[in-house]
Amino acid sequence: VEYPPAQCAEGVDNVRKIELFAGENLKRALQNRGIIMDDPGAPKCDYCGSNACYVSISKGKALLNPMGTTEEKLMKLNKDCRLSCKTTVGYNMQEGDLKLRVNLSQW
């Protein structure tokens, strides 16, 4: 998981390596592992009402559940983004590496 460098103290790495389990909801999994998802500049999610739901996936998209029709329409302009509240990790019990960014409006 990558944080925007502006959210980290000087000298602190903005990348955290965490382990997620197949079948977990991405947003809950990140929050349960202490990942701070706070992005005041982002639009509110239509599903959960959070302003920190959007994540950018740069590696491991095949490990996630397929986008629903509504999410697909919302993410039409940026295919690398997902709504973490609607994303399941390890779709079909797959294993592998996933690389993502949180708090997108601060990059």
PDB file of C-alpha atoms in Angstrom:
ATOM      1  CA  VAL A   1       0.000   0.000   0.000  1.00  0.00           C
ATOM      2  CA  GLU A   2       1.372   3.399  -0.979  1.00  0.00           C
ATOM      3  CA  TYR A   3       0.482   6.609   0.822  1.00  0.00           C
ATOM      4  CA  PRO A   4       0.981  10.068  -0.713  1.00  0.00           C
ATOM      5  CA  PRO A   5       4.450  11.260   0.403  1.00  0.00           C
ATOM      6  CA  ALA A   6       2.846  14.416   1.842  1.00  0.00           C
ATOM      7  CA  GLN A   7       1.020  12.267   4.422  1.00  0.00           C
ATOM      8  CA  CYS A   8       4.218  10.799   5.856  1.00  0.00           C
ATOM      9  CA  ALA A   9       6.641  12.377   8.269  1.00  0.00           C
ATOM     10  CA  GLU A  10      10.081  13.222   6.938  1.00  0.00           C
ATOM     11  CA  GLY A  11      12.225  10.114   6.700  1.00  0.00           C
ATOM     12  CA  VAL A  12       9.255   7.729   6.937  1.00  0.00           C
ATOM     13  CA  ASP A  13       8.665   5.306   4.070  1.00  0.00           C
ATOM     14  CA  ASN A  14       5.327   5.896   2.318  1.00  0.00           C
ATOM     15  CA  VAL A  15       4.955   2.198   1.428  1.00  0.00           C
ATOM     16  CA  ARG A  16       3.510  -0.435   3.798  1.00  0.00           C
ATOM     17  CA  LYS A  17       3.493  -4.127   3.099  1.00  0.00           C
ATOM     18  CA  ILE A  18       0.494  -5.957   4.529  1.00  0.00           C
ATOM     19  CA  GLU A  19      -1.088  -9.373   4.065  1.00  0.00           C
ATOM     20  CA  LEU A  20      -4.698  -9.680   2.952  1.00  0.00           C
ATOM     21  CA  PHE A  21      -6.809 -12.831   2.838  1.00  0.00           C
ATOM     22  CA  ALA A  22      -8.917 -14.152  -0.031  1.00  0.00           C
ATOM     23  CA  GLY A  23     -12.542 -13.115   0.246  1.00  0.00           C
ATOM     24  CA  GLU A  24     -11.916  -9.966   2.307  1.00  0.00           C
ATOM     25  CA  ASN A  25     -13.531  -6.663   1.444  1.00  0.00           C
ATOM     26  CA  LEU A  26     -10.648  -4.383   0.435  1.00  0.00           C
ATOM     27  CA  LYS A  27     -11.757  -1.314   2.392  1.00  0.00           C
ATOM     28  CA  ARG A  28     -12.403  -3.197   5.643  1.00  0.00           C
ATOM     29  CA  ALA A  29      -9.174  -5.168   5.246  1.00  0.00           C
ATOM     30  CA  LEU A  30      -7.106  -1.979   4.835  1.00  0.00           C
ATOM     31  CA  GLN A  31      -8.787  -0.261   7.774  1.00  0.00           C
ATOM     32  CA  ASN A  32      -8.399  -3.337  10.012  1.00  0.00           C
ATOM     33  CA  ARG A  33      -4.664  -3.301   9.325  1.00  0.00           C
ATOM     34  CA  GLY A  34      -4.239   0.347  10.277  1.00  0.00           C
ATOM     35  CA  ILE A  35      -4.150   1.882   6.796  1.00  0.00           C
ATOM     36  CA  ILE A  36      -5.409   5.453   7.143  1.00  0.00           C
ATOM     37  CA  MET A  37      -7.837   6.242   4.385  1.00  0.00           C
ATOM     38  CA  ASP A  38      -8.580   9.953   4.659  1.00  0.00           C
ATOM     39  CA  ASP A  39      -8.891  11.981   1.477  1.00  0.00           C
ATOM     40  CA  PRO A  40     -10.838  15.235   2.013  1.00  0.00           C
ATOM     41  CA  GLY A  41     -10.328  16.285  -1.628  1.00  0.00           C
ATOM     42  CA  ALA A  42     -11.940  13.174  -3.092  1.00  0.00           C
ATOM     43  CA  PRO A  43     -15.606  12.912  -4.050  1.00  0.00           C
ATOM     44  CA  LYS A  44     -17.902  10.963  -1.737  1.00  0.00           C
ATOM     45  CA  CYS A  45     -18.539   7.345  -2.668  1.00  0.00           C
ATOM     46  CA  ASP A  46     -22.104   6.656  -3.846  1.00  0.00           C
ATOM     47  CA  TYR A  47     -22.147   3.372  -1.913  1.00  0.00           C
ATOM     48  CA  CYS A  48     -20.542   3.946   1.481  1.00  0.00           C
ATOM     49  CA  GLY A  49     -20.515   7.757   1.695  1.00  0.00           C
ATOM     50  CA  SER A  50     -16.790   7.880   2.453  1.00  0.00           C
ATOM     51  CA  ASN A  51     -14.429  10.320   0.776  1.00  0.00           C
ATOM     52  CA  ALA A  52     -11.564   7.810   0.919  1.00  0.00           C
ATOM     53  CA  CYS A  53     -13.045   4.878  -0.952  1.00  0.00           C
ATOM     54  CA  TYR A  54     -11.189   5.315  -4.244  1.00  0.00           C
ATOM     55  CA  VAL A  55      -7.946   3.353  -4.652  1.00  0.00           C
ATOM     56  CA  SER A  56      -5.605   2.975  -7.621  1.00  0.00           C
ATOM     57  CA  ILE A  57      -4.477  -0.565  -8.465  1.00  0.00           C
ATOM     58  CA  SER A  58      -1.109  -0.758 -10.233  1.00  0.00           C
ATOM     59  CA  LYS A  59      -0.490  -4.492  -9.848  1.00  0.00           C
ATOM     60  CA  GLY A  60      -2.720  -7.523  -9.322  1.00  0.00           C
ATOM     61  CA  LYS A  61      -6.021  -6.408 -10.869  1.00  0.00           C
ATOM     62  CA  ALA A  62      -6.765 -10.042 -11.758  1.00  0.00           C
ATOM     63  CA  LEU A  63      -6.821 -10.860  -8.019  1.00  0.00           C
ATOM     64  CA  LEU A  64      -9.901  -8.668  -7.516  1.00  0.00           C
ATOM     65  CA  ASN A  65     -13.545  -9.348  -8.239  1.00  0.00           C
ATOM     66  CA  PRO A  66     -14.881  -8.019 -11.561  1.00  0.00           C
ATOM     67  CA  MET A  67     -16.354  -4.516 -11.478  1.00  0.00           C
ATOM     68  CA  GLY A  68     -20.116  -4.250 -11.275  1.00  0.00           C
ATOM     69  CA  THR A  69     -21.960  -2.264 -13.938  1.00  0.00           C
ATOM     70  CA  THR A  70     -22.295   0.863 -11.803  1.00  0.00           C
ATOM     71  CA  GLU A  71     -18.660   0.798 -10.678  1.00  0.00           C
ATOM     72  CA  GLU A  72     -17.578   0.261 -14.288  1.00  0.00           C
ATOM     73  CA  LYS A  73     -19.485   3.383 -15.351  1.00  0.00           C
ATOM     74  CA  LEU A  74     -18.012   5.416 -12.465  1.00  0.00           C
ATOM     75  CA  MET A  75     -14.468   4.310 -13.289  1.00  0.00           C
ATOM     76  CA  LYS A  76     -14.819   4.622 -17.070  1.00  0.00           C
ATOM     77  CA  LEU A  77     -12.222   7.407 -17.256  1.00  0.00           C
ATOM     78  CA  ASN A  78      -9.656   5.668 -15.051  1.00  0.00           C
ATOM     79  CA  LYS A  79      -9.553   1.890 -15.412  1.00  0.00           C
ATOM     80  CA  ASP A  80      -6.849   1.628 -12.704  1.00  0.00           C
ATOM     81  CA  CYS A  81      -9.215   2.880  -9.976  1.00  0.00           C
ATOM     82  CA  ARG A  82     -11.615   0.829  -7.894  1.00  0.00           C
ATOM     83  CA  LEU A  83     -14.088   1.521  -5.099  1.00  0.00           C
ATOM     84  CA  SER A  84     -12.534  -0.245  -2.130  1.00  0.00           C
ATOM     85  CA  CYS A  85     -15.948  -0.751  -0.488  1.00  0.00           C
ATOM     86  CA  LYS A  86     -17.095  -2.802  -3.514  1.00  0.00           C
ATOM     87  CA  THR A  87     -13.862  -4.732  -4.085  1.00  0.00           C
ATOM     88  CA  THR A  88     -13.124  -8.260  -2.903  1.00  0.00           C
ATOM     89  CA  VAL A  89      -9.520  -9.424  -2.564  1.00  0.00           C
ATOM     90  CA  GLY A  90      -8.452 -12.881  -3.774  1.00  0.00           C
ATOM     91  CA  TYR A  91     -11.394 -13.393  -6.103  1.00  0.00           C
ATOM     92  CA  ASN A  92     -11.951 -17.152  -6.623  1.00  0.00           C
ATOM     93  CA  MET A  93      -9.399 -17.826  -3.859  1.00  0.00           C
ATOM     94  CA  GLN A  94      -6.482 -16.554  -5.954  1.00  0.00           C
ATOM     95  CA  GLU A  95      -3.155 -15.654  -4.367  1.00  0.00           C
ATOM     96  CA  GLY A  96      -0.585 -13.110  -5.481  1.00  0.00           C
ATOM     97  CA  ASP A  97       0.776  -9.606  -5.053  1.00  0.00           C
ATOM     98  CA  LEU A  98      -1.389  -6.511  -5.105  1.00  0.00           C
ATOM     99  CA  LYS A  99      -0.005  -2.984  -5.274  1.00  0.00           C
ATOM    100  CA  LEU A 100      -2.274  -0.023  -4.643  1.00  0.00           C
ATOM    101  CA  ARG A 101      -2.366   3.647  -3.738  1.00  0.00           C
ATOM    102  CA  VAL A 102      -4.746   5.256  -1.262  1.00  0.00           C
ATOM    103  CA  ASN A 103      -5.860   8.885  -0.787  1.00  0.00           C
ATOM    104  CA  LEU A 104      -5.669   9.597  -4.524  1.00  0.00           C
ATOM    105  CA  SER A 105      -6.441  13.320  -4.599  1.00  0.00           C
ATOM    106  CA  GLN A 106      -3.268  13.997  -2.575  1.00  0.00           C
ATOM    107  CA  TRP A 107      -0.860  12.513  -5.130  1.00  0.00           C
TER     108      TRP A 107
END
